[in-house]
mmCIF file of C-alpha atoms in Angstrom:
data_model
loop_
_atom_site.group_PDB
_atom_site.id
_atom_site.type_symbol
_atom_site.label_atom_id
_atom_site.label_comp_id
_atom_site.label_asym_id
_atom_site.label_seq_id
_atom_site.Cartn_x
_atom_site.Cartn_y
_atom_site.Cartn_z
ATOM 1 C CA ILE X 10 -10.229 10.093 -0.862
ATOM 2 C CA THR X 11 -12.804 10.116 2.478
ATOM 3 C CA SER X 12 -16.067 9.943 3.109
ATOM 4 C CA ASP X 13 -15.486 12.995 5.608
ATOM 5 C CA THR X 14 -14.383 16.014 3.699
ATOM 6 C CA SER X 15 -15.398 18.290 6.226
ATOM 7 C CA GLY X 16 -13.415 17.186 9.246
ATOM 8 C CA ARG X 17 -10.816 19.391 11.108
ATOM 9 C CA ALA X 18 -7.851 17.196 9.769
ATOM 10 C CA ILE X 19 -8.824 17.167 6.052
ATOM 11 C CA GLY X 20 -9.237 20.904 6.295
ATOM 12 C CA SER X 21 -5.582 21.503 7.118
ATOM 13 C CA LEU X 22 -4.624 18.618 4.564
ATOM 14 C CA ARG X 23 -6.380 20.997 1.975
ATOM 15 C CA ARG X 24 -4.358 24.089 2.916
ATOM 16 C CA LEU X 25 -1.320 21.992 2.124
ATOM 17 C CA PRO X 26 0.098 22.600 -1.465
ATOM 18 C CA GLY X 27 0.006 19.609 -3.765
ATOM 19 C CA ILE X 28 -2.875 17.988 -1.688
ATOM 20 C CA THR X 29 -6.249 17.202 -3.108
ATOM 21 C CA VAL X 30 -8.979 15.926 -1.491
ATOM 22 C CA ARG X 31 -11.538 13.931 -2.876
ATOM 23 C CA ARG X 32 -14.720 12.396 -2.061
ATOM 24 C CA GLY X 33 -15.105 8.296 -1.470
ATOM 25 C CA VAL X 34 -16.039 7.179 -5.038
ATOM 26 C CA PRO X 35 -17.422 3.723 -5.841
ATOM 27 C CA HIS X 36 -15.400 0.478 -5.076
ATOM 28 C CA ALA X 37 -16.090 -0.567 -9.193
ATOM 29 C CA ARG X 38 -14.484 2.775 -10.221
ATOM 30 C CA MET X 39 -10.882 2.373 -7.706
ATOM 31 C CA PRO X 40 -8.801 0.525 -10.226
ATOM 32 C CA ALA X 41 -9.430 3.414 -12.795
ATOM 33 C CA LEU X 42 -9.091 5.987 -10.433
ATOM 34 C CA LEU X 43 -5.710 4.154 -8.485
ATOM 35 C CA SER X 44 -3.814 3.806 -11.764
ATOM 36 C CA SER X 45 -4.754 7.668 -13.214
ATOM 37 C CA PHE X 46 -2.152 8.420 -10.565
ATOM 38 C CA ASP X 47 1.749 9.328 -10.541
ATOM 39 C CA ALA X 48 1.944 7.104 -6.845
ATOM 40 C CA LEU X 49 0.389 5.951 -4.346
ATOM 41 C CA LEU X 50 1.084 6.439 -0.839
ATOM 42 C CA LEU X 51 0.331 3.743 1.852
ATOM 43 C CA PRO X 52 1.031 5.599 5.297
ATOM 44 C CA LEU X 53 0.677 3.704 8.807
ATOM 45 C CA ASP X 54 1.124 5.057 12.228
ATOM 46 C CA PHE X 55 4.474 4.810 14.338
ATOM 47 C CA ASP X 56 3.088 5.037 18.006
ATOM 48 C CA PRO X 57 3.595 1.966 19.626
ATOM 49 C CA GLU X 58 0.007 0.795 20.060
ATOM 50 C CA SER X 59 -0.116 1.277 16.023
ATOM 51 C CA VAL X 60 3.101 -0.623 15.640
ATOM 52 C CA ALA X 61 1.696 -3.499 17.961
ATOM 53 C CA PHE X 62 -1.741 -3.725 16.150
ATOM 54 C CA ALA X 63 0.584 -3.312 12.627
ATOM 55 C CA ARG X 64 2.872 -6.083 12.895
ATOM 56 C CA TYR X 65 0.258 -8.653 12.474
ATOM 57 C CA SER X 66 -2.036 -6.656 10.344
ATOM 58 C CA MET X 67 -2.437 -6.009 6.421
ATOM 59 C CA PRO X 68 -4.212 -2.752 4.948
ATOM 60 C CA THR X 69 -6.904 -4.188 2.690
ATOM 61 C CA LYS X 70 -6.111 -1.609 0.010
ATOM 62 C CA LEU X 71 -3.004 -3.167 -0.320
ATOM 63 C CA PRO X 72 -3.835 -5.219 -3.208
ATOM 64 C CA GLU X 73 -5.558 -2.664 -5.142
ATOM 65 C CA TYR X 74 -2.734 -0.964 -4.911
ATOM 66 C CA LEU X 75 -0.366 -3.378 -6.103
ATOM 67 C CA ALA X 76 -2.555 -4.377 -9.169
ATOM 68 C CA SER X 77 -2.642 -0.242 -10.328
ATOM 69 C CA GLY X 78 0.840 -0.729 -12.031
ATOM 70 C CA VAL X 79 1.291 3.059 -10.420
ATOM 71 C CA PRO X 80 4.755 2.768 -8.028
ATOM 72 C CA VAL X 81 3.362 2.378 -4.026
ATOM 73 C CA LEU X 82 5.422 4.378 -1.306
ATOM 74 C CA ALA X 83 4.819 2.669 1.830
ATOM 75 C CA TYR X 84 5.718 4.606 4.825
ATOM 76 C CA ALA X 85 5.506 1.840 7.807
ATOM 77 C CA PRO X 86 7.476 0.629 11.160
ATOM 78 C CA ALA X 87 10.124 -1.858 9.830
ATOM 79 C CA GLU X 88 8.840 -4.134 12.169
ATOM 80 C CA SER X 89 4.933 -4.106 10.709
ATOM 81 C CA ALA X 90 3.620 -6.923 8.355
ATOM 82 C CA VAL X 91 3.571 -4.301 5.506
ATOM 83 C CA ALA X 92 7.179 -2.961 5.119
ATOM 84 C CA ARG X 93 8.095 -6.482 5.798
ATOM 85 C CA TYR X 94 5.823 -7.850 3.310
ATOM 86 C CA LEU X 95 6.919 -4.933 0.682
ATOM 87 C CA ALA X 96 10.752 -5.698 1.459
ATOM 88 C CA LYS X 97 10.473 -9.007 1.176
ATOM 89 C CA PHE X 98 8.775 -9.034 -2.519
ATOM 90 C CA ARG X 99 10.625 -5.829 -3.759
ATOM 91 C CA CYS X 100 7.699 -4.500 -4.873
ATOM 92 C CA ALA X 101 7.324 -0.520 -3.558
ATOM 93 C CA SER X 102 9.395 1.922 -2.162
ATOM 94 C CA VAL X 103 9.585 1.352 1.539
ATOM 95 C CA VAL X 104 10.192 3.979 4.026
ATOM 96 C CA SER X 105 10.531 3.005 7.536
ATOM 97 C CA THR X 106 11.697 5.299 9.744
ATOM 98 C CA PRO X 107 9.916 8.269 11.129
ATOM 99 C CA GLY X 108 10.177 11.787 9.865
ATOM 100 C CA VAL X 109 10.249 13.811 7.054
ATOM 101 C CA ASP X 110 13.695 13.370 5.590
ATOM 102 C CA GLY X 111 13.379 9.472 4.342
ATOM 103 C CA VAL X 112 9.760 10.525 2.824
ATOM 104 C CA ARG X 113 11.857 13.243 0.543
ATOM 105 C CA ARG X 114 14.165 11.063 -0.110
ATOM 106 C CA ALA X 115 11.643 8.659 -1.432
ATOM 107 C CA VAL X 116 9.510 10.878 -3.400
ATOM 108 C CA THR X 117 12.710 12.855 -4.749
ATOM 109 C CA ASP X 118 13.655 9.046 -6.173
ATOM 110 C CA LEU X 119 10.643 8.078 -7.580
ATOM 111 C CA MET X 120 10.190 11.436 -8.971
ATOM 112 C CA ASN X 121 13.853 11.209 -10.705
ATOM 113 C CA ALA X 122 14.072 8.017 -11.442
ATOM 114 C CA GLU X 123 11.837 6.487 -14.761
ATOM 115 C CA HIS X 124 13.311 3.313 -13.953
ATOM 116 C CA LEU X 125 12.599 2.576 -10.594
ATOM 117 C CA ARG X 126 9.300 3.547 -11.033
ATOM 118 C CA ALA X 127 8.679 0.943 -13.815
ATOM 119 C CA ASP X 128 10.586 -1.440 -11.649
ATOM 120 C CA LEU X 129 8.468 -1.057 -8.468
ATOM 121 C CA ALA X 130 5.222 -0.846 -10.722
ATOM 122 C CA ARG X 131 6.234 -4.205 -12.947
ATOM 123 C CA GLN X 132 7.463 -6.033 -9.994
ATOM 124 C CA ALA X 133 3.912 -4.935 -8.009
ATOM 125 C CA ILE X 134 1.941 -6.079 -10.351
ATOM 126 C CA VAL X 135 3.606 -9.519 -10.757
ATOM 127 C CA VAL X 136 3.064 -9.780 -6.894
ATOM 128 C CA ALA X 137 -0.597 -9.043 -7.035
ATOM 129 C CA ARG X 138 -1.148 -11.834 -9.223
ATOM 130 C CA GLU X 139 0.758 -14.399 -7.914
ATOM 131 C CA GLU X 140 -0.183 -13.870 -4.135
ATOM 132 C CA HIS X 141 -3.531 -12.000 -4.279
ATOM 133 C CA ASP X 142 -5.565 -13.281 -7.355
ATOM 134 C CA VAL X 143 -8.540 -14.537 -5.750
ATOM 135 C CA ARG X 144 -8.515 -18.401 -7.740
ATOM 136 C CA VAL X 145 -4.279 -18.297 -6.015
ATOM 137 C CA VAL X 146 -6.006 -17.258 -2.553
ATOM 138 C CA ALA X 147 -9.235 -19.394 -2.830
ATOM 139 C CA GLU X 148 -6.792 -22.371 -3.747
ATOM 140 C CA ILE X 149 -4.316 -21.801 -0.895
ATOM 141 C CA PHE X 150 -7.410 -21.474 1.627
ATOM 142 C CA GLN X 151 -8.693 -24.457 0.809
ATOM 143 C CA SER X 152 -5.885 -26.784 0.661
ATOM 144 C CA THR X 153 -4.802 -25.099 4.162
ATOM 145 C CA LEU X 154 -8.398 -26.327 5.365
ATOM 146 C CA ALA X 155 -8.208 -29.665 4.315
ATOM 147 C CA ARG X 156 -4.760 -30.044 5.669
ATOM 148 C CA ALA X 157 -6.386 -29.028 8.967
ATOM 149 C CA ALA X 158 -9.151 -31.092 8.557
ATOM 150 C CA SER X 159 -6.830 -34.499 7.541
ATOM 151 C CA THR X 160 -5.153 -33.787 10.921
ATOM 152 C CA SER X 161 -8.295 -33.470 13.697
#
């Protein structure tokens, strides 16, 4: 899903088998759309600059992916925050080595193991509720601010 449906890279993607490029949708429609897919891919770059950035950065789409009820496949360097986070909570399939082989194995595993898809999706929903619910995040943020204010 992208707002750039005419770019050169998008044209290359469109020619690949099994790839559909869609226009962006309003945010309110995203939960239903994400839930309609068989799996969600969360790819990161493996080049050194991207790895340095990803070490401390989390994709903003991650909570929505986890809450979707759909298994997530993350293709991300092991040292990235997202790979560490997903591995810690065991709520996604994580491929942390660059190249096609690991992705192929992970996709095959997701295709052939219904219990794996169900377990990952179920755990992801738990993580979304316990770690990303707005009330939980607001409470932690307020508590952190209160502690910081009391020590100054």
